[in-house]
CSV table of C-alpha atoms and ligand atoms in Angstrom, one decimal:
chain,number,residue,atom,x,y,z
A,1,UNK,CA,38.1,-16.1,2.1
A,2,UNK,CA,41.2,-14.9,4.0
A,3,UNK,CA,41.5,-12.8,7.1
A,4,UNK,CA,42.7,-9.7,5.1
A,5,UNK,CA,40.3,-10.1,2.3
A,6,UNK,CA,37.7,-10.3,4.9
A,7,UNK,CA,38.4,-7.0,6.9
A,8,UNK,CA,39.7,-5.0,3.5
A,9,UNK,CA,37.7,-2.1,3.5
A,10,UNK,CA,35.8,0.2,0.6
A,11,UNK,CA,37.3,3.5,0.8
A,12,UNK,CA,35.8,6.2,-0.2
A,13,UNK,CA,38.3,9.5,-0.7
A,14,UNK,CA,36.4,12.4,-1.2
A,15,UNK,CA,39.0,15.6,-2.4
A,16,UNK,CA,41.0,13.0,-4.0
A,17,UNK,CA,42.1,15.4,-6.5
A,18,UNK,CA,43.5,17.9,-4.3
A,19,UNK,CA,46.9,18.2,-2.2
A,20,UNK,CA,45.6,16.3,1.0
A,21,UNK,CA,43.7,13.8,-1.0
A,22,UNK,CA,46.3,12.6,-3.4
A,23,UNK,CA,48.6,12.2,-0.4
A,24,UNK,CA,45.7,10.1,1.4
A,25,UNK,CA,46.1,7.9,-1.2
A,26,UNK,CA,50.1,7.4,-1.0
A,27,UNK,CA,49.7,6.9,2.6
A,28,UNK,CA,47.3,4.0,2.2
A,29,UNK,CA,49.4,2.4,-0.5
A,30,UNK,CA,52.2,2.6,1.4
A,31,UNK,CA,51.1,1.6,4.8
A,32,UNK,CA,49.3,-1.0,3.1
A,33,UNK,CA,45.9,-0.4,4.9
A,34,UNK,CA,43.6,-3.2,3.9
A,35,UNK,CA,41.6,-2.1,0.9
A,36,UNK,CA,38.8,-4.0,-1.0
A,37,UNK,CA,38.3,-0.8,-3.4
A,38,UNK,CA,38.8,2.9,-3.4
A,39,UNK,CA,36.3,5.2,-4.5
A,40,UNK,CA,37.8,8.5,-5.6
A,41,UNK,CA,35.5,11.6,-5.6
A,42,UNK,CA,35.5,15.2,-5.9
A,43,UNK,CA,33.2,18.2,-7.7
A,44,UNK,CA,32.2,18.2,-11.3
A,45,UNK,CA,35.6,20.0,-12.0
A,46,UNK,CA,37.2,17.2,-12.1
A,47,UNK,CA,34.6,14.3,-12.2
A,48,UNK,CA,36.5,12.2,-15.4
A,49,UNK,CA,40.1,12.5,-14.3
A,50,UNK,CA,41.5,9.1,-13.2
A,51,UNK,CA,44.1,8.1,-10.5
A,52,UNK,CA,46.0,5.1,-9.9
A,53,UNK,CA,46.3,2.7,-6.6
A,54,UNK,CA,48.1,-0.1,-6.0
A,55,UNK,CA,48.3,-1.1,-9.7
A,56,UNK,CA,44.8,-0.1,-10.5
A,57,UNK,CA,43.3,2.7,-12.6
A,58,UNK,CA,39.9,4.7,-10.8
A,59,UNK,CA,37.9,6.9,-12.5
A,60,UNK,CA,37.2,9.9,-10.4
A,61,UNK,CA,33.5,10.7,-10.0
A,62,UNK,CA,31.8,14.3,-8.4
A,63,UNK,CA,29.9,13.7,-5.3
A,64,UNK,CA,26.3,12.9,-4.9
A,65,UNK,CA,23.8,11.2,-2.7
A,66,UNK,CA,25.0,7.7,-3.9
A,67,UNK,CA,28.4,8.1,-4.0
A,68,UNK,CA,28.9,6.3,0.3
A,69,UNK,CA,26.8,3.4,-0.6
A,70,UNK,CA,28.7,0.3,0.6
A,71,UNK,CA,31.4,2.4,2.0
A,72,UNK,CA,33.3,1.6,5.0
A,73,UNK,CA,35.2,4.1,5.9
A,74,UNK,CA,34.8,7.7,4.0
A,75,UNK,CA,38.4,10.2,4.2
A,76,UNK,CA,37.1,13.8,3.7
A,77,UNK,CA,39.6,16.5,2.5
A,78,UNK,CA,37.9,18.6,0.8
A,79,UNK,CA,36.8,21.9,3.0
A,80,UNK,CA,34.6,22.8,5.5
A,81,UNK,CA,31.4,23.4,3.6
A,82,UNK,CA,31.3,19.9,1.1
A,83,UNK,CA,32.1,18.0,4.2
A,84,UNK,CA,29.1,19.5,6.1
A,85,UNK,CA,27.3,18.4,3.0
A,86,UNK,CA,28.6,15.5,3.1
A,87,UNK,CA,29.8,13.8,6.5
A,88,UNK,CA,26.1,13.4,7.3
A,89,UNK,CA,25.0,11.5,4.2
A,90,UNK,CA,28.5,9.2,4.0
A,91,UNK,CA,27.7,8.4,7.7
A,92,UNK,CA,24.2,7.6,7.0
A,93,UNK,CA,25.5,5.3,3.9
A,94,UNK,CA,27.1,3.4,7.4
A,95,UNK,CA,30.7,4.6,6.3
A,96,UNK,CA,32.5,5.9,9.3
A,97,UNK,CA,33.7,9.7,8.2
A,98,UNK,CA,37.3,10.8,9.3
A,99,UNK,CA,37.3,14.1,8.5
A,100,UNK,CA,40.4,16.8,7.8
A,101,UNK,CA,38.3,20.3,7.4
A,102,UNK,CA,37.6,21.9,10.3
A,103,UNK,CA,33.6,21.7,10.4
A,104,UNK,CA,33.3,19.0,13.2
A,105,UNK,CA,36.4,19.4,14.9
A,106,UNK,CA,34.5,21.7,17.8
A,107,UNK,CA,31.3,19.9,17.9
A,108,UNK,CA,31.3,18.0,21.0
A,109,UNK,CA,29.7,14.6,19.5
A,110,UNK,CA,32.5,14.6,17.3
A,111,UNK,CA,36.1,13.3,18.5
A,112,UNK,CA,39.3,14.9,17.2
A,113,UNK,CA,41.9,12.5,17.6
A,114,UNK,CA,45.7,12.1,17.1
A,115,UNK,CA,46.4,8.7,17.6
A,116,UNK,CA,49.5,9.5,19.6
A,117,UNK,CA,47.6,11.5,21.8
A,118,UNK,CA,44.0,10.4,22.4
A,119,UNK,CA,43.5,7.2,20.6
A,120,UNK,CA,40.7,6.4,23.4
A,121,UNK,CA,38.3,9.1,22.2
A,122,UNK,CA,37.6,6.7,19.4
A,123,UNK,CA,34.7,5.5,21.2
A,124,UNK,CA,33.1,8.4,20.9
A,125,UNK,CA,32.6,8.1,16.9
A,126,UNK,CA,29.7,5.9,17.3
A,127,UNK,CA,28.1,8.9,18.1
A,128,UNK,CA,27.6,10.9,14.7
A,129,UNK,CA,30.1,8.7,12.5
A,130,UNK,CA,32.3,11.0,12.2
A,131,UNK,CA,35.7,11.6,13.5
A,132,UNK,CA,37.4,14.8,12.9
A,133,UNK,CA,41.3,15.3,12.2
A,134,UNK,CA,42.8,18.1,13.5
A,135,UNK,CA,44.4,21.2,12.5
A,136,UNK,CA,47.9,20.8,10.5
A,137,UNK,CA,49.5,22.9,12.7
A,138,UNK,CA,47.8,21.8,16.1
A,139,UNK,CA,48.7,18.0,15.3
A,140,UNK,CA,52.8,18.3,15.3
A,141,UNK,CA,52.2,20.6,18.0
A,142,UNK,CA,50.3,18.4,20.3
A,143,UNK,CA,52.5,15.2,19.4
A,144,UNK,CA,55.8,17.3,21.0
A,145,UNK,CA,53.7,18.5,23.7
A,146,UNK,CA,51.0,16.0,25.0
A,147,UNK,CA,54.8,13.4,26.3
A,148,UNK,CA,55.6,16.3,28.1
A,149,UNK,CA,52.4,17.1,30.0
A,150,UNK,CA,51.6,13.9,31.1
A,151,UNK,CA,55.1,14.0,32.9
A,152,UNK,CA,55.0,17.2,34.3
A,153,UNK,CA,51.8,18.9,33.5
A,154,UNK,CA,51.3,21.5,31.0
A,155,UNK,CA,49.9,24.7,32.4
A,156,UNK,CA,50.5,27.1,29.7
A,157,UNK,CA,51.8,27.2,25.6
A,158,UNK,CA,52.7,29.9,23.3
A,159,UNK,CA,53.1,28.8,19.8
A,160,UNK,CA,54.2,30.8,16.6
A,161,UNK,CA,53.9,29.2,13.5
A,162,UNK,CA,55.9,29.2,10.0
A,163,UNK,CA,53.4,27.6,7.8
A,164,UNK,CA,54.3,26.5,4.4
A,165,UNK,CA,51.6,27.4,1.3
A,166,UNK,CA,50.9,24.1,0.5
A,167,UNK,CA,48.7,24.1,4.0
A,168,UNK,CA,46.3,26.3,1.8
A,169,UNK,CA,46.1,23.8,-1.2
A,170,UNK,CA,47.2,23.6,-5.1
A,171,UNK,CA,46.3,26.9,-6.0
A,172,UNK,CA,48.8,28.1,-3.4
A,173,UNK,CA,51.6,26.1,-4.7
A,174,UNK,CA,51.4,27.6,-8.1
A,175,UNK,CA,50.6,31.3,-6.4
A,176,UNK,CA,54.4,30.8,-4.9
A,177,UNK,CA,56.2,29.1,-7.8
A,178,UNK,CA,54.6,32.0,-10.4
A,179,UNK,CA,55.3,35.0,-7.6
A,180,UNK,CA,59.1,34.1,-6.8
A,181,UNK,CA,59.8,33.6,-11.0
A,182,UNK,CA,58.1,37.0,-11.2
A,183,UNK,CA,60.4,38.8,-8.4
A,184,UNK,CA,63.4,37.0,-9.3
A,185,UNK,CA,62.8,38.2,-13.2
A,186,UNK,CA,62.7,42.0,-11.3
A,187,UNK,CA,58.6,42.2,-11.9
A,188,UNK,CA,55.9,42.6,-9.4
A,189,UNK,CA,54.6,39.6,-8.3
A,190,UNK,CA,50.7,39.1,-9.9
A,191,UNK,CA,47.9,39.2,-6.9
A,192,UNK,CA,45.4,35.8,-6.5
A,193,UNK,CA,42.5,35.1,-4.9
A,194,UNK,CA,44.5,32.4,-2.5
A,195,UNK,CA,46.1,35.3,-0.2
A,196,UNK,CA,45.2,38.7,0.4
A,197,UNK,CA,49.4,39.9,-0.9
A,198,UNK,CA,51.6,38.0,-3.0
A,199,UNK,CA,53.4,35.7,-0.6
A,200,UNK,CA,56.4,35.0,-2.8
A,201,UNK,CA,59.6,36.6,-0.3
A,202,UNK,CA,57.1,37.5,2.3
A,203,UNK,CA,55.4,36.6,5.8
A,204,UNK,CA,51.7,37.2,5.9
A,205,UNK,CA,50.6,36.6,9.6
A,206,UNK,CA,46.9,36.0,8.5
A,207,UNK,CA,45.7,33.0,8.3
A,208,UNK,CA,41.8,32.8,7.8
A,209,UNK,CA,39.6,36.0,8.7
A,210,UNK,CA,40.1,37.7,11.9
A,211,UNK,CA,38.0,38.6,14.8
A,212,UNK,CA,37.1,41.3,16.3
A,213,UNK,CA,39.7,41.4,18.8
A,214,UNK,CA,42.2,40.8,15.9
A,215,UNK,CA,42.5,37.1,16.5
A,216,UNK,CA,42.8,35.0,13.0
A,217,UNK,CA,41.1,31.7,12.7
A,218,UNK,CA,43.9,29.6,12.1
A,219,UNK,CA,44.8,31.1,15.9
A,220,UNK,CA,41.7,30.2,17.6
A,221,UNK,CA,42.2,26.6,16.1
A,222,UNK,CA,45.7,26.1,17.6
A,223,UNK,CA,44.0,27.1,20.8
A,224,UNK,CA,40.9,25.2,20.8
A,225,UNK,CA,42.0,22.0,19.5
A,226,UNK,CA,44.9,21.9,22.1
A,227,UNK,CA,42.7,21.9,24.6
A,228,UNK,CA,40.4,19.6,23.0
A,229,UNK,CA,43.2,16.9,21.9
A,230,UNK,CA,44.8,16.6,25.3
A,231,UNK,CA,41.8,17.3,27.8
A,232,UNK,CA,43.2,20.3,29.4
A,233,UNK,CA,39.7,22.5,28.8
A,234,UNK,CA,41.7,25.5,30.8
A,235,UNK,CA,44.9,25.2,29.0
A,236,UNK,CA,46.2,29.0,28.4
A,237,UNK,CA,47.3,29.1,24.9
A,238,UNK,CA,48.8,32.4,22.9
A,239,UNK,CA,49.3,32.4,18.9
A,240,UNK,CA,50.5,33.6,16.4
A,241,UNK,CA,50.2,32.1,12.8
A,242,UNK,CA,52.0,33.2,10.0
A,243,UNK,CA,52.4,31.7,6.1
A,244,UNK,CA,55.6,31.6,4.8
A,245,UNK,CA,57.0,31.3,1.6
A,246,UNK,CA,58.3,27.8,1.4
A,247,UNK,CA,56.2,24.9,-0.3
A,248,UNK,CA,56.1,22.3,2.5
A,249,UNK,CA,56.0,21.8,6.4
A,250,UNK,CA,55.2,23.8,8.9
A,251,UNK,CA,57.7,24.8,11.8
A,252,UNK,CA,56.5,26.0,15.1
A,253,UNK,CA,58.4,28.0,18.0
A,254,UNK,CA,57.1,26.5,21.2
A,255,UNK,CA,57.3,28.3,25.2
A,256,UNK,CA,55.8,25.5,27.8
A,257,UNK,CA,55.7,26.0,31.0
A,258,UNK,CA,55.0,22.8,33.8
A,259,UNK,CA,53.3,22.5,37.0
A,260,UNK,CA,56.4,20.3,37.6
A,261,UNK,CA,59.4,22.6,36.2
A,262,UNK,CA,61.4,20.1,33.5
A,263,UNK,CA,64.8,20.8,32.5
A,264,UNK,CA,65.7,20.8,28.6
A,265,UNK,CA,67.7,17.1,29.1
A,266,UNK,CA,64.5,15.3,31.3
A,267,UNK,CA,62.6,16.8,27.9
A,268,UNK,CA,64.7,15.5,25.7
A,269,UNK,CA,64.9,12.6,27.5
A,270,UNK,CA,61.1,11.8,27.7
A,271,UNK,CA,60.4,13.1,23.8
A,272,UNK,CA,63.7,10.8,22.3
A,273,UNK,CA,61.1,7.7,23.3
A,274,UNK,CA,57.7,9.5,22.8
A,275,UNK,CA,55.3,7.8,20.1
A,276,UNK,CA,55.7,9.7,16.8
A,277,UNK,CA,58.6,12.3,17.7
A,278,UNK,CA,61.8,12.6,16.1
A,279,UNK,CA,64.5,14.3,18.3
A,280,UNK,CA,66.9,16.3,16.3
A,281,UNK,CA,68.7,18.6,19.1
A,282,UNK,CA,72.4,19.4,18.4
A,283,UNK,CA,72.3,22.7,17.6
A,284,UNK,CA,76.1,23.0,18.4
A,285,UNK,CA,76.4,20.7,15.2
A,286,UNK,CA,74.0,22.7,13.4
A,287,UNK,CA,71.6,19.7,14.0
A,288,UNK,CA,67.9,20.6,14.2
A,289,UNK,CA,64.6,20.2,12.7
A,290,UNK,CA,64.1,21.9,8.8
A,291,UNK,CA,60.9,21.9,6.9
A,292,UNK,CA,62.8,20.3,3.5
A,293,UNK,CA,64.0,17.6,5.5
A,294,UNK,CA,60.5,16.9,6.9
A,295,UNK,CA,59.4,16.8,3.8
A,296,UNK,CA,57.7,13.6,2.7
A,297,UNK,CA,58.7,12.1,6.5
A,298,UNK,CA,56.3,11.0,8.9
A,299,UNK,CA,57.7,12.0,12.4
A,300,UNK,CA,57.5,15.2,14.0
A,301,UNK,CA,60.7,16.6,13.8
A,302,UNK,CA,61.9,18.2,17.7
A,303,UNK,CA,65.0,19.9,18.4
A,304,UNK,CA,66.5,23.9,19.9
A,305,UNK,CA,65.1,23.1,23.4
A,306,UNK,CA,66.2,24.8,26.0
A,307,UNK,CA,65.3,26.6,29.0
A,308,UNK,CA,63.0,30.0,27.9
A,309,UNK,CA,65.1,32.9,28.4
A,310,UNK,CA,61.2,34.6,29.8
A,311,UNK,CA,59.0,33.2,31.1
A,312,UNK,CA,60.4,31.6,34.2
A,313,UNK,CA,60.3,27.4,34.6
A,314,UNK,CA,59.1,27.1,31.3
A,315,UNK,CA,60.8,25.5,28.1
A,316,UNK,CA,61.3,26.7,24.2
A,317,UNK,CA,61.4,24.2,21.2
A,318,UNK,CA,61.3,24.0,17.9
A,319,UNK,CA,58.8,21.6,15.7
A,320,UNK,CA,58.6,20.6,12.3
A,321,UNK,CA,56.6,18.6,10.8
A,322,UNK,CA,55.3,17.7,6.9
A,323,UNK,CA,51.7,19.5,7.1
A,324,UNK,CA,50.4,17.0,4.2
A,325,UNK,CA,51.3,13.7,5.6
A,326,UNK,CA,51.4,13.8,10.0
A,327,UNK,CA,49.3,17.3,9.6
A,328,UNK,CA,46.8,15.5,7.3
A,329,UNK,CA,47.0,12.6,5.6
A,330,UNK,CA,48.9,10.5,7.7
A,331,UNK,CA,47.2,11.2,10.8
A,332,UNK,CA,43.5,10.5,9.0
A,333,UNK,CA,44.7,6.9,7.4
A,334,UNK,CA,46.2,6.4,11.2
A,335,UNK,CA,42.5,7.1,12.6
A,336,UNK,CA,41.1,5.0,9.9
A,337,UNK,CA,43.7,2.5,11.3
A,338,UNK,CA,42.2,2.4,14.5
A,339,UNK,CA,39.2,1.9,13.5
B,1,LIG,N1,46.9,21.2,2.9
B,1,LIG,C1,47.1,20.9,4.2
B,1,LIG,O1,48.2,20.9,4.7
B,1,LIG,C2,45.9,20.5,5.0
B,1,LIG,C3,46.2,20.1,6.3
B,1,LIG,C4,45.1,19.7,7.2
B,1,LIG,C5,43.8,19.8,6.7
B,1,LIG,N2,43.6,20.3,5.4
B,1,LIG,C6,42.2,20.4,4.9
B,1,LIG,O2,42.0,19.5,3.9
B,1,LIG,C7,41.1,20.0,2.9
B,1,LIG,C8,41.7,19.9,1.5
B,1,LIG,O3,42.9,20.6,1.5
B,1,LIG,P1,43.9,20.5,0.2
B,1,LIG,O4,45.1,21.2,0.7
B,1,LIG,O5,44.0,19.1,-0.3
B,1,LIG,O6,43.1,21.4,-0.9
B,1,LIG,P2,43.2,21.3,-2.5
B,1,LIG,O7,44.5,20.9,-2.9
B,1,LIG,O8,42.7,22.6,-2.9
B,1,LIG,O9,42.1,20.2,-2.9
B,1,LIG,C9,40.7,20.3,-2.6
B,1,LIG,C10,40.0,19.0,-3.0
B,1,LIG,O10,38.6,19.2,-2.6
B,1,LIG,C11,37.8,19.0,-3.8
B,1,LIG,N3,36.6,19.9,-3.7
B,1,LIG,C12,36.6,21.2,-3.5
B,1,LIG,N4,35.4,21.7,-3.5
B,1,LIG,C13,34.6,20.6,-3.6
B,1,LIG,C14,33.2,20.4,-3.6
B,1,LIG,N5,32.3,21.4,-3.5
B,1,LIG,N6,32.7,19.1,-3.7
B,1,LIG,C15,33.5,18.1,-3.8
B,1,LIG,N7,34.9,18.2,-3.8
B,1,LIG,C16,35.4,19.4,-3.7
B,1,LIG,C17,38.7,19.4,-4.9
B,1,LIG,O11,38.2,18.8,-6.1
B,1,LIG,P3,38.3,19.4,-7.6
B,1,LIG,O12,39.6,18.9,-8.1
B,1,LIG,O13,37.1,18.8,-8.3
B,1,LIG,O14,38.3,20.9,-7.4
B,1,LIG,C18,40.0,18.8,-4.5
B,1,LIG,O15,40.0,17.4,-4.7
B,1,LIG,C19,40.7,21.4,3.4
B,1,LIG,O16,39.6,21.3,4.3
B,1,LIG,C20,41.9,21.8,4.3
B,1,LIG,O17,41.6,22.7,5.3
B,1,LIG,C21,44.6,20.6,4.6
C-alpha cells in the first residue's frame, strides 16, 4: 500500500447539501486532501440527492446514529443545533469533528482555530474530538490582525462589518436574487422567513437576536472569538454587524490601536509577508480590496490603511474576504489539514 493510500482519510461531510458544505467539498478536491471515501450527509430533505467528487458519484444519506462509523475526520456545517446532536456521536464513532456552527466555539474543551493564527491549540482536540471553526467574519478579521499584534501588541479593535447574504445560507441567496427582480420591476419586494425586512437595496444591522443591552449575536461572536483565537482574554472589542445586499464576501472596516504605535507603511510592511494575507493598498490607483474580486479566492484581501483620523496611535483598514471559502470552508479542510 502506498504512503497516500495509507493516510487517505474517510470523510464524513455532514450539510453537504448546503452553501458551506458544497464548498467543503470543492476545497478538498482542489487541495487534493488525501481522501479514501467521502460520506455526504444531511436531513431527510434531501437524503437521495447525489453529489460528485473527484470523478465519483455519492449518494447523500440523512444523518443517524451510524452514519460516523469508520470515519476519520467528520466536517460539520450544518447549524448549531444538528451539530450538538451530532459532534458528540461522530466523535464517539473516533472521527475527529471540525466544526463550522457556532455551538463549541465558546466551550473551553473545544479549540477554535485558524491555522494562521493558533495552529498550536490543536492539541487541545484530544479533549472532546471536536475542533470548532470560527465565525466567517471573525476569521478574515483575525488573519489581518493577529501579524500585527504579535509585532506591536493589540490593545484595542473596532470592527464594522458588510456581510454578504450568502453568510446566512441558500435560502438567502434566492431571498436577494427574487427581492432585487421585484424592486427593479417597481414591486415591493415579498417578505421571508430568512430576515426580518427584505434585504434586496438595503442594510439590516441585525444579525442574530439581540440582547438586552441591544447587542446582536453575530456582535458578541466577533468579540469573543477574537479574544479566544489570539489569547488576548482582555482584548477591548466594539461591533457593529450589518448584512448587505451583495451575494458573496464579507468586508470589514477595521480601527487598531497598539501598545507599540505602528505606522500604516511598518503595517503594510509586516501584513505584505503575513501567512494568508493579500495586500491590496493603492488607493491612489483605485486599488483595494472588493468582495467580487474575493470571490472564489482564498486570501484575505487587505488594503485603505492608514493612520485613524480618531482614535489617537491607532490604525484603520479595510478586509475582505470570501465568507464561504477562508470564512468556512477553507479554513475547516485547513484544520482537517493539520490534523
Ligand atoms: N455561509 C457561511 O458563510 C458560513 C460561514 C461560517 C459558518 N457557517 C455555518 O455553517 C453552517 C451551514 O451554513 P450554510 O451557509 O451552508 O447553510 P445552508 O446553505 O442553509 O445549508 C445547510 C445544510 O445543513 C443541512 N441541515 C440543516 N438542518 C439539518 C439537520 N437537522 N440535520 C442534518 N442536516 C441538516 C442542510 O441539509 P438539507 O439540504 O437536507 O436541508 C444543508 O446541507 C451554519 O452553521 C452556519 O452558521 C456558514
Amino acid at each position: 500500500m502506498s504512503d497516500i493510500v495509507k493516510k487517505a482519510k474517510k470523510v464524513a461531510v455532514l450539510g453537504a447539501t448546503g452553501l458551506v458544505g458544497r464548498e467543503m467539498l470543492k476545497v478538498l478536491e482542489q487541495r487534493d486532501f488525501p481522501v479514501s471515501e467521502i460520506v455526504p450527509l444531511a436531513s431527510e430533505h434531501s437524503a437521495g440527492q447525489t453529489i460528485d467528487f473527484k470523478g465519483s458519484r455519492y449518494t447523500v444519506s440523512a444523518v443517524g446514529p451510524d452514519s460516523f462509523n469508520g470515519a476519520d475526520i467528520a466536517l460539520f456545517s450544518a447549524g448549531a443545533s444538528p451539530s450538538k446532536r451530532w459532534a458528540p456521536v461522530a466523535a464517539e464513532a473516533g472521527a475527529i469533528v471540525v466544526d463550522n456552527s457556532s455551538a463549541w466555539r465558546m466551550d473551553s474543551s473545544v479549540p477554535l482555530i485558524v491555522p494562521e493564527v493558533n495552529p498550536e491549540d490543536i492539541k487541545e482536540a484530544d479533549k472532546k474530538g471536536i475542533i470548532a471553526n470560527p465565525n466567517c467574519s471573525t476569521i478574515q478579521a483575525v488573519v489581518a490582525l493577529y501579524p500585527l499584534h504579535k509585532a506591536a501588541g493589540l490593545n484595542y479593535v473596532s470592527y464594522t462589518t458588510f456581510q454578504s447574504v450568502s453568510g446566512t445560507g441558500q435560502e438567502a441567496l434566492e431571498v436577494l436574487d427574487t427581492g432585487s427582480r421585484e424592486i427593479l420591476e417597481g414591486n415591493e419586494p415579498s417578505s421571508s422567513l430568512v430576515y426580518p425586512h427584505p434585504i434586496a437595496f438595503d442594510l439590516l444591522p441585525h444579525i442574530g437576536a439581540f440582547d438586552i443591552d441591544g447587542v446582536s449575536e453575530e456582535e458578541w461572536k466577533m468579540v469573543r472569538e477574537s479574544r479566544k483565537i489570539m489569547h488576548i482574554d482582555d482584548l477591548p472589542v466594539s461591533c457593529t454587524t450589518v448584512r448587505v445586499p451583495i451575494f458573496r464576501s464579507h468586508g470589514e472596516a477595521i480601527v487598531a490601536r497598539f501598545d507599540k504605535p505602528l505606522s500604516p507603511d511598518e503595517a503594510r510592511e509586516i501584513l505584505k509577508d503575513a501567512p494568508g494575507v493579500n495586500l491590496q493598498d493603492n488607493p491612489g490607483g483605485s486599488v483595494y480590496p472588493r468582495p467580487r474580486f474575493a470571490a472564489g479566492k482564498d486570501a484575505v484581501y487587505v488594503g485603505r490603511i492608514r493612520k485613524d483620523t480618531g482614535l489617537e496611535g491607532a490604525l484603520a483598514l479595510w478586509v475582505v474576504a470570501d465568507n464561504l471559502r477562508k470564512g468556512a470552508a477553507l479554513n475547516a479542510v485547513q484544520i482537517a489539514e493539520l490534523l
